[in-house]
């Protein structure tokens, strides 16, 4: 039987301490691969798995990239200077730095930080695309550090069977709702929002929904009418839901045919007013 500690995930990055990926101070694991292709994605290099084409090798100023005899990409972390030249050079929304990491390896990183943490969060890319890794990691963390909470940061595109598998080992999830209007959602992500809406309702009913995040882009998905409808849809699930409104920021985002602008302070305050008029949400605006 495979031990939970030997299960591997394709990991883009690990951050030991984060104050912005769930409640308290959290250890965050970013997984490679996503089911969406968002125009407003800040980490587009997490969307696809590396295809070992080798096109980024020449971009590395440190000579940290190459291929092995099978043609697989090799990244030497010891001599990597930590720049993003390879990510910028990749035409496939990937990174040569993503690596299969075993749960045991993640635990080695987690152990020294654990006394200072509130919990761990698995993000992405899309975390739920690697449910075996999530289950194994959360099971191991809970056994060794029962005090730490296990959260998933998700685009909400997982089906019910995936949430049912994760439910017994996961404390809670943070779900992005890019847009209630499916036509706009498809334009923003390339994918329908049907499963996102199902995920929000399903997790809330199980008391495993920590917050819903609304990424608002002026002129794209921030009309008063749409925001009011979104608030009403969320309120019929839970009128006291924690809702985090995130004003779009352009940093790291790819060029797009969609006009992407950042909301100003006045617009952000207005988003909060519209939602507060609908229900007594636990509202955070950033
Ligand atoms: S769901 Fe997240 S990681 Fe995936 S493409 Fe959208 S913003 Fe990027
Ligand atoms: S990271 Fe991108 S450019 Fe580099 S080998 Fe992988 S797919 Fe090719």
XYZ file of C-alpha atoms and ligand atoms in Angstrom:
302
model
C 0.000 0.000 0.000
C 1.338 3.472 -0.923
C 2.155 5.614 2.096
C 0.612 9.105 2.138
C 4.111 10.521 2.553
C 5.309 9.139 -0.772
C 2.467 10.666 -2.837
C 3.790 13.441 -5.065
C 2.293 16.660 -6.384
C 3.529 18.810 -9.247
C 4.558 21.860 -7.239
C 5.322 25.310 -8.658
C 6.378 26.947 -5.425
C 6.223 26.804 -1.641
C 5.916 29.852 0.625
C 6.664 29.271 4.297
C 4.720 32.244 5.688
C 1.823 34.078 4.042
C -0.744 36.413 5.564
C -2.894 36.672 2.412
C -3.813 33.056 1.631
C -6.461 32.378 4.236
C -6.869 33.074 7.955
C -3.780 33.766 10.043
C -0.251 32.878 9.104
C -0.128 30.122 6.498
C 2.266 27.782 4.744
C 1.271 27.814 1.065
C 1.891 25.241 -1.657
C 1.233 26.302 -5.252
C 0.443 23.464 -7.657
C 1.144 23.518 -11.386
C -1.720 23.198 -13.871
C -5.111 24.869 -14.179
C -8.457 24.108 -15.818
C -9.077 27.812 -16.570
C -7.221 30.213 -18.838
C -8.068 33.539 -17.206
C -7.338 36.780 -19.006
C -6.700 38.359 -15.588
C -4.427 35.590 -14.238
C -1.491 36.975 -12.231
C 0.441 33.712 -12.407
C -0.110 32.546 -16.008
C 3.023 30.371 -15.837
C 1.098 28.037 -13.503
C -1.575 27.214 -16.088
C 0.041 24.399 -18.087
C 2.540 21.656 -17.405
C 5.953 22.010 -19.040
C 6.227 20.083 -22.330
C 10.054 19.884 -22.219
C 10.429 21.817 -25.467
C 13.656 23.456 -24.273
C 12.789 26.885 -25.686
C 13.493 28.652 -22.372
C 16.982 27.191 -21.843
C 18.846 29.987 -23.604
C 17.026 32.650 -21.590
C 18.632 31.653 -18.287
C 21.528 33.988 -17.428
C 22.843 31.536 -14.803
C 22.933 28.412 -16.977
C 20.571 26.704 -14.541
C 18.432 25.098 -17.256
C 19.087 22.131 -19.535
C 17.687 18.788 -20.628
C 18.657 15.280 -19.543
C 19.313 12.372 -21.913
C 15.572 11.676 -22.197
C 14.888 15.279 -23.200
C 13.223 16.140 -19.888
C 13.901 19.640 -18.581
C 16.355 19.957 -15.727
C 16.397 23.004 -13.418
C 19.338 23.325 -11.054
C 17.945 25.161 -8.043
C 21.417 25.501 -6.534
C 22.684 27.773 -9.288
C 19.372 29.439 -10.191
C 19.604 33.169 -9.400
C 15.844 33.344 -8.880
C 14.974 35.519 -11.872
C 11.909 35.112 -14.062
C 13.624 35.120 -17.470
C 12.630 31.497 -18.159
C 8.988 32.194 -17.297
C 8.955 35.217 -19.587
C 10.523 33.142 -22.387
C 8.022 30.262 -22.179
C 5.378 30.529 -24.917
C 3.176 27.876 -23.274
C 2.182 29.481 -19.934
C 4.482 27.182 -18.023
C 7.686 27.164 -15.972
C 10.678 24.845 -15.958
C 10.830 25.186 -12.158
C 7.723 23.119 -11.292
C 8.793 19.857 -9.674
C 7.162 16.669 -8.382
C 7.446 16.929 -4.607
C 6.523 14.133 -2.217
C 4.387 14.836 0.841
C 7.385 13.802 2.953
C 9.451 16.568 1.364
C 6.740 19.173 1.965
C 6.580 18.042 5.598
C 10.320 18.627 5.980
C 9.755 22.227 4.905
C 6.654 22.599 7.079
C 8.055 21.187 10.330
C 10.343 24.083 11.391
C 7.647 26.668 10.567
C 4.733 24.817 12.179
C 4.929 26.467 15.645
C 4.397 29.868 14.011
C 1.566 28.865 11.656
C -2.245 28.846 11.751
C -2.465 26.360 8.920
C -1.601 25.386 5.368
C -3.222 26.415 2.101
C -2.896 24.629 -1.218
C -3.309 26.996 -4.147
C -2.364 27.021 -7.810
C -2.788 26.848 -10.698
C -5.782 24.829 -9.587
C -5.223 22.784 -6.458
C -8.165 20.416 -6.942
C -6.680 19.002 -10.150
C -4.362 16.989 -7.884
C -6.807 15.524 -5.336
C -4.634 12.511 -4.447
C -1.831 14.831 -3.382
C -4.230 17.062 -1.449
C -5.704 14.104 0.425
C -2.310 12.660 1.245
C -0.891 16.014 2.349
C -3.855 17.024 4.485
C -4.056 13.563 6.087
C -0.374 13.748 7.001
C -0.550 17.331 8.294
C -3.591 16.563 10.430
C -1.918 13.509 11.944
C 1.282 15.369 12.833
C -0.079 18.874 13.526
C -3.778 18.627 14.505
C -3.702 22.324 15.449
C -3.092 23.436 11.843
C -6.053 23.970 9.526
C -5.976 22.691 5.940
C -7.426 25.040 3.304
C -7.854 24.888 -0.470
C -7.714 28.010 -2.635
C -9.672 27.079 -5.776
C -11.202 28.403 -8.984
C -14.246 26.310 -8.001
C -14.169 24.125 -11.107
C -13.977 20.822 -9.197
C -16.918 18.437 -9.441
C -18.883 17.204 -6.453
C -17.027 13.874 -6.339
C -13.734 15.737 -5.873
C -15.109 17.870 -3.021
C -16.566 14.729 -1.437
C -13.132 13.114 -1.543
C -11.488 16.178 -0.029
C -14.224 16.965 2.494
C -13.126 14.581 5.275
C -9.529 15.890 5.306
C -10.062 19.565 4.397
C -11.138 22.282 6.819
C -12.361 24.855 4.335
C -12.083 26.305 0.832
C -11.764 29.750 -0.694
C -13.521 29.939 -4.050
C -13.128 32.505 -6.819
C -16.288 33.553 -8.616
C -15.023 35.336 -11.706
C -18.525 36.212 -12.896
C -22.126 35.183 -12.259
C -22.978 35.889 -15.913
C -21.829 32.778 -17.761
C -21.209 34.593 -21.036
C -18.806 36.984 -19.343
C -17.317 34.154 -17.288
C -16.466 32.271 -20.479
C -14.902 35.389 -21.918
C -12.815 35.868 -18.766
C -11.769 32.249 -18.184
C -12.540 30.221 -21.319
C -14.831 27.978 -19.248
C -18.443 27.927 -18.037
C -19.145 28.881 -14.415
C -21.637 26.030 -13.829
C -19.339 23.988 -11.598
C -18.143 27.107 -9.748
C -21.701 27.925 -8.710
C -22.324 24.301 -7.710
C -19.105 24.251 -5.670
C -20.037 27.393 -3.739
C -23.488 26.032 -2.856
C -22.166 22.569 -2.028
C -19.317 23.760 0.198
C -21.508 26.291 2.010
C -24.054 23.551 2.786
C -21.216 21.476 4.283
C -19.903 24.453 6.257
C -16.632 24.208 4.348
C -16.725 27.537 2.537
C -14.379 30.068 4.117
C -14.945 32.829 1.573
C -15.985 33.685 -1.973
C -13.670 35.992 -3.870
C -14.971 38.378 -6.498
C -12.305 39.710 -8.853
C -13.759 42.885 -10.334
C -12.511 44.426 -13.563
C -13.994 47.814 -14.535
C -16.143 47.615 -17.637
C -15.909 43.806 -17.746
C -17.728 42.372 -14.727
C -18.343 45.283 -12.339
C -21.685 46.753 -13.418
C -24.049 47.606 -10.559
C -26.693 45.316 -12.043
C -24.316 42.355 -12.192
C -22.858 42.999 -8.754
C -26.342 43.299 -7.276
C -27.370 40.000 -8.927
C -24.184 38.358 -7.672
C -24.860 39.586 -4.147
C -28.404 38.282 -4.283
C -27.241 34.890 -5.543
C -24.676 34.612 -2.760
C -27.129 35.869 -0.119
C -29.678 33.153 -0.871
C -26.923 30.672 0.021
C -25.696 32.556 3.098
C -26.534 36.233 3.758
C -23.608 36.466 6.182
C -21.101 34.862 3.834
C -17.529 36.115 3.914
C -17.054 37.862 0.559
C -13.712 39.253 -0.520
C -13.847 41.843 -3.286
C -10.564 42.038 -5.148
C -10.011 44.989 -7.463
C -8.129 43.879 -10.576
C -4.408 44.649 -10.676
C -2.471 44.383 -13.909
C 0.815 43.112 -12.490
C 1.945 39.915 -14.240
C -1.122 39.693 -16.464
C -0.711 38.703 -20.140
C -1.706 40.998 -22.997
C -5.398 40.561 -23.798
C -7.907 41.686 -26.389
C -10.180 42.467 -23.436
C -9.555 45.973 -22.088
C -8.363 45.390 -18.526
C -8.298 48.424 -16.225
C -7.686 48.716 -12.510
C -10.502 50.133 -10.358
C -9.687 53.262 -8.367
C -10.408 53.715 -4.648
C -13.804 55.251 -5.349
C -14.851 52.311 -7.515
C -13.719 49.812 -4.866
C -15.742 51.636 -2.216
C -18.751 51.591 -4.546
C -18.479 47.796 -4.978
C -18.735 47.472 -1.203
C -21.770 49.786 -1.095
C -23.606 47.754 -3.734
C -22.978 44.473 -1.902
C -23.808 45.918 1.520
C -27.167 47.064 0.162
C -27.977 43.432 -0.647
C -27.032 41.632 2.558
C -25.029 41.748 5.752
C -22.014 40.020 4.219
C -18.742 39.683 6.077
C -17.153 41.941 3.475
C -13.489 42.520 2.741
C -12.399 44.846 -0.065
C -8.815 44.899 -1.302
S -8.106 29.987 -12.206
Fe -6.433 31.090 -11.242
S -4.519 30.055 -11.881
Fe -6.169 29.357 -13.211
S -6.018 30.674 -14.975
Fe -7.544 31.597 -13.583
S -6.424 33.051 -12.289
Fe -4.896 31.685 -13.304
S 9.019 25.931 -19.367
Fe 8.012 26.390 -21.314
S 9.656 26.946 -22.755
Fe 10.636 25.909 -20.978
S 10.757 23.757 -21.604
Fe 8.838 23.992 -20.466
S 7.256 24.395 -22.012
Fe 9.262 24.725 -23.002
